Short mmCIF file of C-alpha atoms and ligand atoms in Angstrom, two decimals:
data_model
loop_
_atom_site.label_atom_id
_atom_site.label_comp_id
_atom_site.label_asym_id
_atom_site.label_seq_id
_atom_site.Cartn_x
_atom_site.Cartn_y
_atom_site.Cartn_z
CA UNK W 1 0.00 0.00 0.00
CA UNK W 2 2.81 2.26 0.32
CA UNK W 3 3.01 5.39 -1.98
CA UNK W 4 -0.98 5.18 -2.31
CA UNK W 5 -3.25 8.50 -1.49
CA UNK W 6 -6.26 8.43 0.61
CA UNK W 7 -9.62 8.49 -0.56
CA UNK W 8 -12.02 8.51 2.23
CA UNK W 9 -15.42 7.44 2.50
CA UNK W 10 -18.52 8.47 4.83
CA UNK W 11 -20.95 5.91 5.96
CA UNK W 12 -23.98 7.83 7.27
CA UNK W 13 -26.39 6.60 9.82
CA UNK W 14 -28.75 4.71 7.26
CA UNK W 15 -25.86 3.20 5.63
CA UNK W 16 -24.12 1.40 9.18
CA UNK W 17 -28.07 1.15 10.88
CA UNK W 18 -28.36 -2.57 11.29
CA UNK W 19 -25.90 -5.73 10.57
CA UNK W 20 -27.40 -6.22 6.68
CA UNK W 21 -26.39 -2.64 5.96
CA UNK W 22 -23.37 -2.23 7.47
CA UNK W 23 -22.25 -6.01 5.53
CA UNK W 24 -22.94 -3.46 2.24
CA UNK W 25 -20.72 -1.15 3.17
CA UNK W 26 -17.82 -3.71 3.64
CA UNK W 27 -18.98 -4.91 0.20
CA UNK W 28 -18.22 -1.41 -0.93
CA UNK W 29 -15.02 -0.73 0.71
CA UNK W 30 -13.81 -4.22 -0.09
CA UNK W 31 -13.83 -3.37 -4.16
CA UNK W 32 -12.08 0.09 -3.11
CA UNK W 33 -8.96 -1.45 -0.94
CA UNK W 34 -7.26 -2.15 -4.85
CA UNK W 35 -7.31 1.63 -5.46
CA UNK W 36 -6.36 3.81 -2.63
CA UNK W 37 -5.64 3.65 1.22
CA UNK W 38 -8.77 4.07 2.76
CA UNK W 39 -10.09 6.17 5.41
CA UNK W 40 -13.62 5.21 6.13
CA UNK W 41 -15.82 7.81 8.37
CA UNK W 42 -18.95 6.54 10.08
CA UNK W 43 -22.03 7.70 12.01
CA UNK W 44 -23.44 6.15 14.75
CA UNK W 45 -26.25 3.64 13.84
CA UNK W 46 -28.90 5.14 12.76
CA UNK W 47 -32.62 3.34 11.80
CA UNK W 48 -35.78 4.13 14.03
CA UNK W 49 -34.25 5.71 16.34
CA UNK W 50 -31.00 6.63 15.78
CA UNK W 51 -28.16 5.78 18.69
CA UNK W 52 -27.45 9.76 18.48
CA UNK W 53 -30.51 11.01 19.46
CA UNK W 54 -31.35 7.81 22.16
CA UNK W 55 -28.22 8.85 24.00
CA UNK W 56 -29.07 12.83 23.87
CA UNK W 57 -32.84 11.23 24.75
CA UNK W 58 -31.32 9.75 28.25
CA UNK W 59 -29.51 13.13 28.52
CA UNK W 60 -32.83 14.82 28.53
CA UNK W 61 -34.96 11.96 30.19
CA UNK W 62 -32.13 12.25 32.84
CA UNK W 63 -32.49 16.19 33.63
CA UNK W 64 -36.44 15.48 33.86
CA UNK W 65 -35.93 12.88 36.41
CA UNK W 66 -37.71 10.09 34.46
CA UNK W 67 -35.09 7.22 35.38
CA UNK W 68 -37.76 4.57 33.76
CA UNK W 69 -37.00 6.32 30.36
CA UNK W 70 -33.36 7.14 31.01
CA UNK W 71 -32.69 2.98 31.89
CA UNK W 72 -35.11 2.13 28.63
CA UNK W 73 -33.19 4.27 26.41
CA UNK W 74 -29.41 2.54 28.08
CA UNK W 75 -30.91 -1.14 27.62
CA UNK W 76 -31.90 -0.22 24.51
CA UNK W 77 -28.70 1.12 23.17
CA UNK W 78 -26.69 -2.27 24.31
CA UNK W 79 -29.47 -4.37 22.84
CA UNK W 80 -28.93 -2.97 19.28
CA UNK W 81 -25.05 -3.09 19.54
CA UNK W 82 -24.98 -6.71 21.10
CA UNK W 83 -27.24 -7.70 18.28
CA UNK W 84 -25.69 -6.10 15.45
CA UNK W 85 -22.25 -7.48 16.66
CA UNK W 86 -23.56 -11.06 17.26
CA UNK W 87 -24.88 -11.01 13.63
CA UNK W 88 -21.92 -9.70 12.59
CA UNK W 89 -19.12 -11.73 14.05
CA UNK W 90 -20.44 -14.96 14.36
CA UNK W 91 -17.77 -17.24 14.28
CA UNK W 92 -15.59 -15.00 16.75
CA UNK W 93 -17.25 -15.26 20.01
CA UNK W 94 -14.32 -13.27 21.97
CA UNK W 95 -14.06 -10.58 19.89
CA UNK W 96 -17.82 -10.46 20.60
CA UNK W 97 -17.59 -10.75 24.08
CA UNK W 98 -15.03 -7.81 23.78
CA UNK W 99 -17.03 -5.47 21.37
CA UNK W 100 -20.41 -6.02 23.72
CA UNK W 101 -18.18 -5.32 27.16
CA UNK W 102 -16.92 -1.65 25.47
CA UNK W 103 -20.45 -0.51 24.96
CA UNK W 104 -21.08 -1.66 28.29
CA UNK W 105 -18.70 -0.27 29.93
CA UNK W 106 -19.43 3.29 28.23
CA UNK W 107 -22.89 3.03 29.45
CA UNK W 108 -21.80 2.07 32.97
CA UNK W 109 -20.32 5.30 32.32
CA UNK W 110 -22.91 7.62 30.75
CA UNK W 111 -25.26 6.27 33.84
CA UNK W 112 -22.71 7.76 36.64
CA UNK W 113 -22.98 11.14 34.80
CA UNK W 114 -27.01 10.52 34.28
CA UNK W 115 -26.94 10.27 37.67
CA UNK W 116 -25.40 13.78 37.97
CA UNK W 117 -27.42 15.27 35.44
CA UNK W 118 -30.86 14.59 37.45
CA UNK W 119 -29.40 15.66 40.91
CA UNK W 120 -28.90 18.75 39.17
CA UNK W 121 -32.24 18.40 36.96
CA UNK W 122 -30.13 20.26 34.06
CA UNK W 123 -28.90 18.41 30.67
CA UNK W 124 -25.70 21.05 30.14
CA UNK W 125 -23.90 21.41 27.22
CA UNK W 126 -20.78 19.95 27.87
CA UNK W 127 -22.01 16.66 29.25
CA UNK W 128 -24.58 16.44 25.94
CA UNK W 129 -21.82 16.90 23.53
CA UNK W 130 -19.85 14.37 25.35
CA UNK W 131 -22.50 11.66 25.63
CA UNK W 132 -24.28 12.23 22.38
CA UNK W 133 -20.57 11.60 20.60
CA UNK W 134 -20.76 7.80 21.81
CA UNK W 135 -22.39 6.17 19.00
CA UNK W 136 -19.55 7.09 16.72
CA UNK W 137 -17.20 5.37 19.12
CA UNK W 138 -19.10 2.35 19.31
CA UNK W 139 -20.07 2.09 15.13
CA UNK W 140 -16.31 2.76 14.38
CA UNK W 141 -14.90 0.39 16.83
CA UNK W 142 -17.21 -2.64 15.37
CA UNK W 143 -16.43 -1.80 12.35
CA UNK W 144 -13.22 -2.01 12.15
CA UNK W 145 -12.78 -4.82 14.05
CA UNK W 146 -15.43 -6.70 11.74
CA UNK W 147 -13.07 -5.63 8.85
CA UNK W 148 -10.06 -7.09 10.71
CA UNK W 149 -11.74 -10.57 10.81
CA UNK W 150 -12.47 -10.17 7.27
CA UNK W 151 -8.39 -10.03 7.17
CA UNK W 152 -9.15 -6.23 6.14
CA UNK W 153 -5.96 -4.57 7.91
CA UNK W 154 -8.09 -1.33 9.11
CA UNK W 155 -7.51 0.19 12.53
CA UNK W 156 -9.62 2.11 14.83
CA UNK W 157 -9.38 6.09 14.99
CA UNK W 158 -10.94 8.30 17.35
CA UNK W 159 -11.24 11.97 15.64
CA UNK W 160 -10.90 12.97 18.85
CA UNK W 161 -7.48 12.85 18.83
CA UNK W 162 -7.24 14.56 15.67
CA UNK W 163 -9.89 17.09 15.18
CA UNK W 164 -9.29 20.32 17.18
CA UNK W 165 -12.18 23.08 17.34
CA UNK W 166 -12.13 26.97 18.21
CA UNK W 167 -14.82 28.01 19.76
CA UNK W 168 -13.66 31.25 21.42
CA UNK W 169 -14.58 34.60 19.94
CA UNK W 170 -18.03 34.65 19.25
CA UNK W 171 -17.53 33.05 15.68
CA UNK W 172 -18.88 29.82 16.32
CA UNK W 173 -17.00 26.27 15.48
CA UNK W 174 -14.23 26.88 13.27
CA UNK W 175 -11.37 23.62 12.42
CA UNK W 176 -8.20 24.85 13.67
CA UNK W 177 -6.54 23.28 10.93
CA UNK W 178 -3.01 23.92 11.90
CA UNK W 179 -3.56 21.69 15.04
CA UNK W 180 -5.74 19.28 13.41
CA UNK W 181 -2.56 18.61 10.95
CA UNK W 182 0.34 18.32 13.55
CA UNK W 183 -2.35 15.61 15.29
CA UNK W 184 -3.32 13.48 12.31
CA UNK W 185 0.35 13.80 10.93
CA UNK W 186 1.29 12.28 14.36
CA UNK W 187 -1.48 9.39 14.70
CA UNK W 188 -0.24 8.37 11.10
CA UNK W 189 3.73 8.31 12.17
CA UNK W 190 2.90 6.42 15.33
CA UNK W 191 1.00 3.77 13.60
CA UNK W 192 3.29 3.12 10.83
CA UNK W 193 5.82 2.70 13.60
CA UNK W 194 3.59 0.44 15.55
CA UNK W 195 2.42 -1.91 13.01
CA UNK W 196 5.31 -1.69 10.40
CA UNK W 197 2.60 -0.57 7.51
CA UNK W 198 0.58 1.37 6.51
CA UNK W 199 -3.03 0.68 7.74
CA UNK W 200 -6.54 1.73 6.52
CA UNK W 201 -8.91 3.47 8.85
CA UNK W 202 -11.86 3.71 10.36
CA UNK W 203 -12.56 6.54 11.57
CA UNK W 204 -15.90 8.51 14.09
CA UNK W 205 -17.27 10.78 12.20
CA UNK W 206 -19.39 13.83 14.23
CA UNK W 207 -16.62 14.08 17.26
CA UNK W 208 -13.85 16.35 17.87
CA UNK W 209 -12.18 17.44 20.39
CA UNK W 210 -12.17 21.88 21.52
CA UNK W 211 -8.70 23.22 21.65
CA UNK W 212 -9.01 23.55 25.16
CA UNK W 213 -9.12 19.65 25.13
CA UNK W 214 -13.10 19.50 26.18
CA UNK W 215 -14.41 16.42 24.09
CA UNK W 216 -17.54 18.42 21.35
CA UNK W 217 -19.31 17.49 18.48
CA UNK W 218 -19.46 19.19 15.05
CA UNK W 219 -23.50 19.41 15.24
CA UNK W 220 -26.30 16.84 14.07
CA UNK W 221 -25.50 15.72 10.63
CA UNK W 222 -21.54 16.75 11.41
CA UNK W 223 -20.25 13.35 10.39
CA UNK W 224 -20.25 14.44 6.40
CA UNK W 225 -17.99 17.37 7.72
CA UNK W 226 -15.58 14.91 9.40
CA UNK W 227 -15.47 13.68 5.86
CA UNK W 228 -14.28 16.55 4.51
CA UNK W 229 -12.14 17.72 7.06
CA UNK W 230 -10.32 14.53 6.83
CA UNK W 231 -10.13 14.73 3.08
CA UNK W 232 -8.28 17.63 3.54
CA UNK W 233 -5.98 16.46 6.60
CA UNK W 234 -5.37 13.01 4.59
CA UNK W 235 -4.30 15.12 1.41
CA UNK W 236 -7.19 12.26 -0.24
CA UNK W 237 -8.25 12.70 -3.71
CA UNK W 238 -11.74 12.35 -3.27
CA UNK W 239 -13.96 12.17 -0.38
CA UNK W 240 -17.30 9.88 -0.97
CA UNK W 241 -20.42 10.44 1.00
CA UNK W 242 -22.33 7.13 0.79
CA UNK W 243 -26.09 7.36 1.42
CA UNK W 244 -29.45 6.11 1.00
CA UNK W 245 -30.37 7.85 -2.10
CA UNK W 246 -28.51 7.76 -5.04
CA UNK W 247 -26.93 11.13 -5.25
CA UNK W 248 -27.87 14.83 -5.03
CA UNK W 249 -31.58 15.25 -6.25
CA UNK W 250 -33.46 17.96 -7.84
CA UNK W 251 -35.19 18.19 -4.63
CA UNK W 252 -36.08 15.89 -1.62
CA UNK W 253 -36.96 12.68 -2.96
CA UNK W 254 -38.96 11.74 0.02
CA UNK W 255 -40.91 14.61 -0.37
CA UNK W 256 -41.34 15.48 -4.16
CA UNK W 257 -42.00 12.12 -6.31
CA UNK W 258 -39.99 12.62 -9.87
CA UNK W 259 -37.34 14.74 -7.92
CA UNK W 260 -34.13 13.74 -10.10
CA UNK W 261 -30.28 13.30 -9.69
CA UNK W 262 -28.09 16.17 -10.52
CA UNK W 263 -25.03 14.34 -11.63
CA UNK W 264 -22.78 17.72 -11.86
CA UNK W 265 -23.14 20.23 -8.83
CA UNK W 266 -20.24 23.07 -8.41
CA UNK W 267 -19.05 23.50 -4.97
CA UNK W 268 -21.16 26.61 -4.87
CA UNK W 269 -24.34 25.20 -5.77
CA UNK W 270 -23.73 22.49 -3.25
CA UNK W 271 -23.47 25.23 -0.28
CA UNK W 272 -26.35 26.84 -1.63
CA UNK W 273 -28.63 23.49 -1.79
CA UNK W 274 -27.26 21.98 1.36
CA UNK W 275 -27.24 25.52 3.74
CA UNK W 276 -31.30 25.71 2.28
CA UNK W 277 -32.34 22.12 3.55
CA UNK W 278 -30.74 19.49 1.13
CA UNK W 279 -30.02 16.95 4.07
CA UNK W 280 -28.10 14.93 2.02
CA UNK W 281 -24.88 17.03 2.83
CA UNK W 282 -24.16 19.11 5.73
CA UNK W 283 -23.43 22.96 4.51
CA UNK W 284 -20.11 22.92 6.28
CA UNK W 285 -18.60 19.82 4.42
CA UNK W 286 -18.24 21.96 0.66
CA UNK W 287 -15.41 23.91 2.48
CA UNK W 288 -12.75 21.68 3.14
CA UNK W 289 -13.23 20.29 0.04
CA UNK W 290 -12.79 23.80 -1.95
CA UNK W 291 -9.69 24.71 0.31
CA UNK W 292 -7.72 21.35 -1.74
CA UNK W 293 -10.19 20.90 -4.83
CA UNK W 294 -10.89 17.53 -3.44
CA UNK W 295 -13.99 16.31 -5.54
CA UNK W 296 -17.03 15.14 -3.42
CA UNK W 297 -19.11 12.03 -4.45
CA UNK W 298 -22.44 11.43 -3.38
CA UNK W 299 -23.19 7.76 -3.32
CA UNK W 300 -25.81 5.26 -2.84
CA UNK W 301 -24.76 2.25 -0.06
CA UNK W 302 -28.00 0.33 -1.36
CA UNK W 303 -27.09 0.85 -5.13
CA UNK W 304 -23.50 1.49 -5.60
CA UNK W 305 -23.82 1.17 -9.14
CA UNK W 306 -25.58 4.06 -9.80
CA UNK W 307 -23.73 7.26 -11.17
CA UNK W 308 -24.58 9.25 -8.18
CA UNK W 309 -23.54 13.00 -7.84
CA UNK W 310 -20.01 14.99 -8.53
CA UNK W 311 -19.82 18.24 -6.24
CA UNK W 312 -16.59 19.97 -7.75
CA UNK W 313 -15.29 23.39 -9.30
CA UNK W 314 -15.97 23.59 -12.64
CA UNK W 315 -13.70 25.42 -14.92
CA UNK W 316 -15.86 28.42 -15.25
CA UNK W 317 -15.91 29.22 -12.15
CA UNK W 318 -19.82 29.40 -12.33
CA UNK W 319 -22.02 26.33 -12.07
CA UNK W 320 -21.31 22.91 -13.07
CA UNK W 321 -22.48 21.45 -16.84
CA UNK W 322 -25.42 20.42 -17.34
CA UNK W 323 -28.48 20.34 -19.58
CA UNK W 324 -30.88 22.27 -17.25
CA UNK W 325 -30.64 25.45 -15.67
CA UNK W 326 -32.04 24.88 -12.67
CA UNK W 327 -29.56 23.26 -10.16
CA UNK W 328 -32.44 22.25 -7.62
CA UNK W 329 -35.04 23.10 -5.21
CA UNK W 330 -34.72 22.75 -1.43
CA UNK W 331 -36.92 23.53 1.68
CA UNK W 332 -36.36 24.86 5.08
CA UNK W 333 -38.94 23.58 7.74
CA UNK W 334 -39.64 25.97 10.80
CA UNK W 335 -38.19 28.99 9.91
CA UNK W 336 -39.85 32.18 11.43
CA UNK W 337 -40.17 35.50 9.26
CA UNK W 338 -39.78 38.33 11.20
CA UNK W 339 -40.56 41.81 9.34
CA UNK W 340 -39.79 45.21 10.85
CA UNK W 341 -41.25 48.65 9.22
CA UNK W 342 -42.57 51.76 10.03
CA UNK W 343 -42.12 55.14 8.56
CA UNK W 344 -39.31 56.16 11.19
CA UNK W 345 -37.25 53.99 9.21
CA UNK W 346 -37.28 56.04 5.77
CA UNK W 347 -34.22 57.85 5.26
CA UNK W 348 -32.78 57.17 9.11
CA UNK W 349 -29.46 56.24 8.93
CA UNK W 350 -28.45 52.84 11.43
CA UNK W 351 -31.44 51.16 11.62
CA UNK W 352 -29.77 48.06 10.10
CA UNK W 353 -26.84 48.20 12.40
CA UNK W 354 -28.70 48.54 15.39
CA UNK W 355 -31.16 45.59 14.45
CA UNK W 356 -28.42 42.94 13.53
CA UNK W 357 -26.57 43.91 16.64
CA UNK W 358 -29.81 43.21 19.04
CA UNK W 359 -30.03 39.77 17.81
CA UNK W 360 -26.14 39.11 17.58
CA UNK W 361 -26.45 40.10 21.52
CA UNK W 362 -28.52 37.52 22.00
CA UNK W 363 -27.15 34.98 19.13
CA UNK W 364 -30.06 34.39 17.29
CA UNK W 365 -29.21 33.43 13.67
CA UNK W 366 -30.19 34.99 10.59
CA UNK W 367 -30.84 33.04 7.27
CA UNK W 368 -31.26 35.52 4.58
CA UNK W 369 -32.22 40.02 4.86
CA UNK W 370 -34.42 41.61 1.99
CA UNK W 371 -34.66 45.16 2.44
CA UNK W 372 -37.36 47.60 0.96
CA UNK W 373 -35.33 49.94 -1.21
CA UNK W 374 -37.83 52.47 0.12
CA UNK W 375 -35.85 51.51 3.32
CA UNK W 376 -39.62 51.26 4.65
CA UNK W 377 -38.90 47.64 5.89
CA UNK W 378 -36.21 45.15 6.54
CA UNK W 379 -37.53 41.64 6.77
CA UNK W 380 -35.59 38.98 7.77
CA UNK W 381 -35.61 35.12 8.57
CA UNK W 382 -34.77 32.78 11.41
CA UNK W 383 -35.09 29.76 13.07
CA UNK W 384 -39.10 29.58 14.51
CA UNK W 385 -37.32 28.39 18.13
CA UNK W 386 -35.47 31.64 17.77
CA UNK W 387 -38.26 34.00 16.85
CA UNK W 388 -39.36 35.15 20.30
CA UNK W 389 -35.83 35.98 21.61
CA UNK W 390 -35.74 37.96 18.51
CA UNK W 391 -38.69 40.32 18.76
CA UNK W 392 -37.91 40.48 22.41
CA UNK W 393 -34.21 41.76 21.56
CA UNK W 394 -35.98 44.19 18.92
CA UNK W 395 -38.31 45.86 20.84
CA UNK W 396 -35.72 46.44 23.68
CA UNK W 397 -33.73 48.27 21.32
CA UNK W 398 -36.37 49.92 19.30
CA UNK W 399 -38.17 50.69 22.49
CA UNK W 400 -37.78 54.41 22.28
CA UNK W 401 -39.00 54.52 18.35
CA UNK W 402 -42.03 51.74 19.30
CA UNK W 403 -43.25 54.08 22.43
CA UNK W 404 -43.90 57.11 20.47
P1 ADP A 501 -27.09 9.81 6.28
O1 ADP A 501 -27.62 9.00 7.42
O2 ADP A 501 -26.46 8.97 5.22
O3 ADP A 501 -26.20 10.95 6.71
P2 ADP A 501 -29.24 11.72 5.82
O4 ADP A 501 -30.59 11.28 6.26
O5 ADP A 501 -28.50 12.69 6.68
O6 ADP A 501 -28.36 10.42 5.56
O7 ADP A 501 -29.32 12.36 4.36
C1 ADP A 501 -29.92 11.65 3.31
C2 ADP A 501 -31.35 12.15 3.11
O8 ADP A 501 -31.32 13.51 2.65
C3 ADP A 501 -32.11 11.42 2.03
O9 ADP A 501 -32.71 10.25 2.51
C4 ADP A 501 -33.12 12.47 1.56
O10 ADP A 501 -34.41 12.24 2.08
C5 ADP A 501 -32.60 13.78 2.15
N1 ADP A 501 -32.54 14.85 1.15
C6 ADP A 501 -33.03 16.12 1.33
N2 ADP A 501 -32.85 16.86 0.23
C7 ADP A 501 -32.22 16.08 -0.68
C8 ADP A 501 -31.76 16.28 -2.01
N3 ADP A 501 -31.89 17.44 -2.64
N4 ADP A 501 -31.17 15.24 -2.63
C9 ADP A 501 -31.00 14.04 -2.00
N5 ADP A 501 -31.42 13.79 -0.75
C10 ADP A 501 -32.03 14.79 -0.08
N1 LIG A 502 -24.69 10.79 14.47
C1 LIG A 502 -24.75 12.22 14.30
C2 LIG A 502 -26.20 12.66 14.15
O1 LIG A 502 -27.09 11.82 14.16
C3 LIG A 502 -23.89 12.71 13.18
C4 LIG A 502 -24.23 12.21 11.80
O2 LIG A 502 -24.85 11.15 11.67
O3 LIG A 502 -23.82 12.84 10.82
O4 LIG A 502 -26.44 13.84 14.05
MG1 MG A 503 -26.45 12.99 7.13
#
């Protein structure tokens, strides 16, 4: 393997759900070892429900004092690992006995600090970032050990020993890359020097680690930006996001019947489609990706050979080829619009300024501005969950201009 580049390639939740779909995805990766050193990137099991949100479930169950819910939820989570892992590995009971005792243990765990969480009948951030990363842990761990039996030499990698976040400064999450580098460039020396090769990964999506060294997450849906932040770390030449639809579609395919694939998509298009509600990629995955002109491939686990979907930078800076004009259509669900006006406004210079900095005081997002050009109105859009901390923050700064 030495002298071959990295591709890497992102399981998602659908894709590593149950035993029968996460067989597919060695099926996949097993045509792939040939090409490239591979660094796989997986979710936690997902199906009805997913591990993620059944951990940040016992998180919340746990702050509400409902201990029936919060043991439920624990014996639940083991129940689908041990099963998944007994399918899996049936002809290596040890290895079984070893995979089932980790999630175990973890949970023995994530009870001691459940137990915290309801004496102080609050679910804080730090302890749901930590617990709701778990699932990764556990989906990578199996499967890499299932590809070891296979004779498949991957290894284990937690992310969070590589990934390292900002978070300081009011900007939000932002990759500090330079870290990040000096990490991965490590974990790859030390293994080489450990096993005498060099070894495929697999690799937790979703996790990272703060720079601080507080264990995060990079948000619900994060593991496709693992992907690409691992692309870029790995120097890979392509990342692949595998699925459970066959590429990026005109629109929601679960929603709009004769929605189509959109084999092209520049990199911009792909921000646009994903930031406006295409699930199938998370907004913040395009950027790594531009930063080293990595190509992204959207692929289908339960049809790999369909074409799927390119994401790249087309010559022309503009959008990708392609017979139709319109890229695609995407929805938002509960998004509040919020529309201010009033004849003070006309001509009065600061109104703008003074309205984005009330709801930057109280960090409440914004999604897109149209202003009047009679400068009669600015309207603007959030999240609904953020819509009353937004008029609130308005009329407290308007409250002068609203009283007269
Ligand atoms: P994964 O578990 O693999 O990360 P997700 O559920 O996060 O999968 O994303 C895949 C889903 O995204 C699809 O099942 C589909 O319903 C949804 N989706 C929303 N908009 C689009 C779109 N424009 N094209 C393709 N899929 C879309
Ligand atoms: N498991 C995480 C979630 O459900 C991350 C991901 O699947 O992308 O949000
Ligand atoms: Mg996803």
């Amino acid at each position: 393997m030495s002298g071959k580049s990295f591709a890497v390639h992102k399981f998602g939740g659908t894709s590593v759900g149950t035993a029968d779909s996460i067989r597919k995805c060695i099926e996949i990766v097993k045509t792939l070892v040939p090409n490239n050193r591979i660094a796989m990137v997986v979710s936690a099991m997902g199906g009805q429900p997913k591990v993620t949100d059944m951990l940040l479930d016992s998180v919340h169950a746990s702050a509400s004092v409902n201990e029936e819910k919060r043991d439920n939820l624990l014996v639940a989570i083991l129940d689908k690992h041990s099963v998944a892992i007994k399918d899996l590995l049936p002809d290596h009971p040890i290895e079984v006995e070893r995979l089932i005792r980790i999630v175990q243990k973890d949970l023995e765990d994530i009870h001691v600090i459940l137990k915290a969480v309801q004496l102080l009948q609050n679910a804080g951030e730090l302890i749901l970032e930590l617990i709701s990363g778990y699932g990764e842990l556990w989906s990578a761990q199996v499967l890499a050990s299932v590809m070891q039996s296979m004779g498949m030499p991957f290894e284990f990698l937690n992310a969070r020993d590589v990934i390292r976040i900002r978070t300081e400064g009011g900007t939000g999450q932002m990759v500090d890359w330079e870290m990040s580098q000096h990490y991965i460039d490590e974990v790859l020396a030390a293994r080489e020097k450990e096993l005498g090769y060099k070894t495929h990964f697999v690799i937790t999506g979703f996790i990272a680690t703060t720079t601080d060294g507080v264990a995060t997450t990079l948000k619900r849906d994060g593991s496709d930006y693992s992907a690409s932040i691992f692309g870029y770390l790995l120097k890979a030449d392509a990342i692949t996001i595998w699925t459970d639809v066959s590429g990026v579609y005109s629109a929601d395919p679960r929603r709009v019947r004769g929605a189509q694939v959109i084999t092209q998509v520049s990199y911009n298009e792909a921000i646009e489609l994903s930031y406006f509600g295409a699930k199938v990629i998370h907004p913040k995955t395009v950027t790594p990706a531009i930063m080293a002109n990595i190509p992204i491939y959207i692929k289908n686990t339960f049809e790999p050979s369909a074409a799927g979907t390119r994401i790249y930078q087309p010559p022309s800076q503009g959008e990708a080829v392609r017979e139709k004009t319109v890229c695609g259509f995407s929805t938002v669900d509960n998004v509040a619009l919020l529309n201010i006006d009033g004849n003070g406004m006309v001509g009065v210079s600061g109104i703008a300024l003074r309205l984005f900095s009330a709801l930057e005081d109280v960090s409440v997002p914004v999604l897109f501005i149209a202003q009047a050009s009679s400068e009669h109105s600015i309207c603007f859009a959030t999240r609904e969950s953020h819509a009353l901390a937004a008029k609130e923050a308005i009329e407290a700064k308007f409250y002068w201009e609203l009283s007269k």
